[in-house]
Amino acid sequence: MEVNAEARRILAVSISKLYASRSQRGGLRLHRSLLLSLVMRSARDIYHSSVPPAEPMDTSPEEPAELDLESGPQPDETSAELSLTARGGAHREEEGEPAEDKENQSPTRCSRKRRGKTSVAPHFLPSKRARLEPGEERHAALPPPPPVSCRIGPAESLTSLSLNRVIPLPGRGGPAWRSFVTRTHGGLARTRSDS
Amino acid sequence: MDKHFGTSGGVGDEIDEVQWCFSQVKGAIDDDVADADIISTVEFNHSGELLATGDKGGRVVIFQQEPESKNQPQCRGDYNVYSTFQSHEPEFDYLKSLEIEEKINKIRWLPQKNAAHFLLSTNDKTIKLWKISERDKRPEGYNLKEDDGRYRDPNTVTTLRVPIFRPMDLMVEASPRRVYANAHTYHINSISVNSDCETYLSSDDLRINLWHLEITDRSFNIVDIKPANMEELTEVITASAFHPNQCNTFVYSSSKGAIRLCDMRMSALCDNHAKFFEEPEDPNNRSFFSEITSSISDVNFSHSGRYMMTRDYLSIKIWDLNMETRPVETYQVHEYLRSKLCSLYENDCIFDKFECCWNGNDSVVMTGSYNNFFRMFDRGYRRDVTLEASRENSKPQSVLKPRKVSSGGKRKKDEISVDSLDFNKKILHTAWHPLDNVIAVATTNNLYIFQDKLN
């Protein structure tokens, strides 16, 4: 159980670091975000391996408590969300893609679908989403985390953070475009045309 | 006497053990460090006469070594400020609503071809070529204007004279000659000048671009590891370098601890490596944070070009380019930190990117650590030493005393326990004079210059 608690603590620390890095000067650092997500994944794996499997929960999307890590249902999807959102967080700042306005949805409508991979708009349009700061009121609207671990802060459990809404997953559909000449005039880098 | 080592001065079976002495320290003394003054890169030029530093405020300061004094022929000249200029300014990317830091990530000198010096400096997004030149004379005796620049009334001009150059106080000018912009989506981590002296590479987290020094509006992308789906990203580029002699060869290191050597003759796009260097992970050392500690923070070739050195969080590895399966030498920099990784993760120290460097004849390697310690490893004699850069040891020519960290149990006299190390005092950037036993060690905002004791 000590390992369990340690894994949760590291998860919490990692999530807070991911949040803090969003407001860093210079934007999200891809390398750092990647390393954070790897640690989060390891912590999650250790946590799951140490927690005994629980009974299957009701999969109704109305219940954000379903995403509670402790209940353990559908760990793959939760883990997928973790890894996706961590990378999506790393990715979003760099790509600057617009995303659906997930933050203004009701907190109870917690969609667990994966975001679509296809782009809805060209990537060079600015994002119109507001930045979500930790501790915003919609977090308070969510049910409090289970009182198992007193070391994790109020907004630290994965249920209340709902990372998949804060940092949406930009999809980049289509084939990988390649070019080995990058025109630098005009400000748009990465003209990758199919070779 | 405390003896340590450096470049072997003479031939023979015995290494000349050298003692490292304090020479100079540059920078503010007070403990309140301004963010802009944090040194972010240090680099000697190819002759060692010039020493450049870049800082978080986007400034470059170049020091020049004074010629050896005739009075004291055994004493090396001091490094004094030669030129200071603002290389990069903070910028704002309006498209992505992101601020672009002015911090200088890397400086690389070009080989000198004439009286002027050239260097490349880069921040996260833009690389600039700077020309540093001296002006010690100015033209005087113009016909149409006075010496102070005021224009003469043409009616008063009755004679014609030829302007001549007269000596003036030395002025060092730094002017930006080229700006290489808008080629990197991600943050630039490395630049490296090719041995052909015409091209250079720049790398960010996912791509490496090849530039021609004369051409600023385009570059060739030679490596691209960006996956089609960013959610599949598992690895980023952390550093890259051109081979010192082979203009077709370069390497890049990754966050997974692997190094790929690429040959530009094989194909225009070097996504497929020519050689792949990776050491299998020791299962005994596997930990929660293995993926972070195995990420390579610096890679550079030996001067000979036969070896390359990589720095990860806990160790230095020397690789023979002819053997991909494992490094030929591994040096533990601060093994006592292995049990502290969780705390280092929480205080962010685990993300620190330490650099490393070779001495002139590739016999010794050096890197930094915490508590303002830095380490040297003698490859031939398998000896290592820990030294400290601090104001307390800053009497001129005072010999540095080796330091020791006790990892646990009983602490001997003069040893420092791991728990009393100051993790805010870190040495990330060091440089070794290419031809002499002179080293430059950057603490947070001070630059220390040490040299070996000449008898």
XYZ file of C-alpha atoms in Angstrom, chain A:
195
model
C 0.000 0.000 0.000
C 3.007 2.186 0.517
C 3.852 1.730 -3.128
C 0.287 2.555 -3.944
C 0.384 5.779 -1.987
C 3.742 6.694 -3.438
C 2.494 6.118 -6.950
C -0.492 8.352 -6.322
C 1.715 11.024 -4.867
C 4.001 10.970 -7.842
C 1.002 11.138 -10.123
C -0.215 14.193 -8.280
C 3.175 15.855 -8.413
C 3.451 15.113 -12.120
C 0.071 16.570 -12.888
C 0.843 19.738 -11.010
C 4.111 20.037 -12.897
C 2.282 19.616 -16.169
C -0.085 22.387 -15.220
C 2.708 24.652 -14.072
C 4.608 24.167 -17.297
C 1.724 25.599 -19.274
C 2.352 29.022 -17.826
C 6.093 28.812 -18.255
C 7.837 31.403 -20.350
C 8.614 30.012 -23.747
C 5.638 27.699 -23.799
C 5.335 24.013 -23.124
C 8.558 22.147 -23.545
C 7.958 18.990 -25.518
C 10.839 17.080 -23.953
C 9.803 17.894 -20.433
C 6.166 17.114 -21.108
C 7.135 13.779 -22.601
C 9.217 12.856 -19.564
C 6.402 13.885 -17.249
C 3.956 11.744 -19.148
C 6.315 8.764 -18.968
C 6.566 9.113 -15.208
C 2.826 9.435 -14.959
C 2.402 6.297 -16.969
C 4.862 4.403 -14.791
C 3.108 5.623 -11.671
C -0.215 4.599 -13.085
C 1.119 1.152 -13.996
C 2.529 0.634 -10.557
C -0.649 1.843 -9.001
C -2.748 -0.536 -11.041
C -0.477 -3.448 -10.386
C -0.687 -2.875 -6.650
C -4.439 -2.288 -6.440
C -6.594 -5.428 -6.506
C -9.096 -5.460 -9.392
C -12.446 -3.950 -8.374
C -15.954 -4.847 -9.586
C -16.949 -3.328 -12.906
C -18.569 0.043 -12.502
C -21.517 1.489 -14.275
C -20.190 2.971 -17.487
C -22.639 5.831 -17.596
C -20.897 8.964 -18.890
C -22.867 11.067 -16.417
C -20.706 10.001 -13.535
C -17.322 11.641 -13.400
C -16.518 9.478 -10.413
C -16.094 6.641 -12.847
C -12.806 8.109 -13.827
C -11.617 7.660 -10.303
C -8.392 5.770 -10.570
C -9.021 3.799 -7.447
C -12.054 2.009 -8.741
C -9.895 0.597 -11.450
C -12.473 -0.045 -14.130
C -11.364 0.123 -17.711
C -7.824 1.043 -16.835
C -6.823 1.031 -20.450
C -9.064 3.871 -21.339
C -8.055 5.854 -18.295
C -4.454 5.198 -19.038
C -5.040 6.066 -22.626
C -6.581 9.330 -21.553
C -3.621 9.971 -19.316
C -1.093 9.334 -21.990
C -3.130 11.081 -24.605
C -3.770 14.110 -22.522
C -0.223 14.371 -21.367
C 0.991 14.269 -24.930
C -1.880 16.364 -26.076
C -0.846 18.924 -23.533
C 2.645 18.824 -24.838
C 1.417 18.957 -28.340
C -1.193 21.617 -28.132
C 1.049 24.513 -27.335
C 3.368 23.663 -30.142
C 0.802 23.067 -32.825
C -1.581 25.822 -31.845
C -4.509 23.992 -33.278
C -8.041 25.060 -32.518
C -10.140 22.630 -30.534
C -13.692 22.177 -29.536
C -14.707 24.276 -26.622
C -14.680 21.469 -24.094
C -14.122 23.707 -21.144
C -17.518 25.324 -21.370
C -19.346 22.050 -21.229
C -21.192 21.091 -18.086
C -18.873 19.214 -15.800
C -21.293 16.360 -15.535
C -21.157 15.690 -19.223
C -17.894 13.937 -19.076
C -17.366 12.387 -22.442
C -14.972 9.496 -22.450
C -14.702 9.219 -26.154
C -11.348 9.672 -27.702
C -11.043 12.838 -29.643
C -11.203 12.504 -33.351
C -7.975 12.399 -35.209
C -9.038 14.509 -38.144
C -8.349 18.201 -38.082
C -11.398 20.343 -37.923
C -9.592 23.458 -39.045
C -6.206 24.375 -40.480
C -3.508 24.195 -37.875
C -2.298 27.737 -38.358
C -5.482 29.293 -37.000
C -5.115 30.399 -33.404
C -6.782 28.509 -30.663
C -9.851 30.233 -29.322
C -10.086 28.334 -26.101
C -9.666 30.047 -22.815
C -6.874 28.830 -20.676
C -8.048 26.877 -17.705
C -6.254 27.667 -14.510
C -6.064 25.062 -11.789
C -8.545 25.573 -9.053
C -11.193 27.081 -11.245
C -14.753 26.845 -10.071
C -15.756 24.044 -12.360
C -13.334 21.838 -10.515
C -15.106 22.685 -7.320
C -18.327 21.566 -8.941
C -17.022 18.040 -9.221
C -17.414 15.635 -6.338
C -14.465 15.624 -3.981
C -11.958 12.822 -4.355
C -12.305 9.816 -2.089
C -10.683 10.444 1.282
C -8.195 7.617 1.004
C -5.025 9.570 0.584
C -4.585 12.724 2.527
C -1.462 13.622 0.613
C -3.182 14.452 -2.605
C -4.564 17.952 -2.866
C -8.120 18.850 -3.656
C -7.650 19.171 -7.348
C -5.097 16.493 -7.808
C -7.057 13.328 -8.347
C -7.625 12.436 -11.928
C -11.372 12.715 -11.654
C -11.418 16.337 -10.702
C -8.796 17.408 -13.176
C -10.484 16.021 -16.247
C -7.399 16.652 -18.271
C -9.032 15.542 -21.447
C -11.180 18.632 -21.363
C -8.511 21.023 -20.274
C -6.022 20.003 -22.849
C -7.936 18.695 -25.793
C -6.374 16.245 -28.096
C -5.658 17.811 -31.399
C -5.860 15.369 -34.165
C -3.699 15.481 -37.194
C -5.221 13.387 -39.793
C -3.960 12.494 -43.173
C -0.621 11.202 -44.317
C 2.666 12.468 -42.979
C 3.824 15.242 -45.272
C 7.521 15.329 -45.988
C 9.795 17.800 -47.553
C 13.417 18.491 -47.115
C 13.333 22.134 -47.948
C 11.827 24.414 -45.375
C 11.061 27.896 -46.572
C 11.598 30.256 -43.722
C 10.294 33.460 -45.249
C 6.757 34.319 -44.375
C 6.785 32.843 -40.937
C 5.188 29.497 -41.644
C 7.684 26.778 -41.080
C 7.280 23.129 -41.865
C 6.120 23.131 -45.446
C 6.134 19.432 -45.685
C 4.978 18.334 -49.083
C 4.828 14.728 -50.029
C 8.064 13.464 -51.471
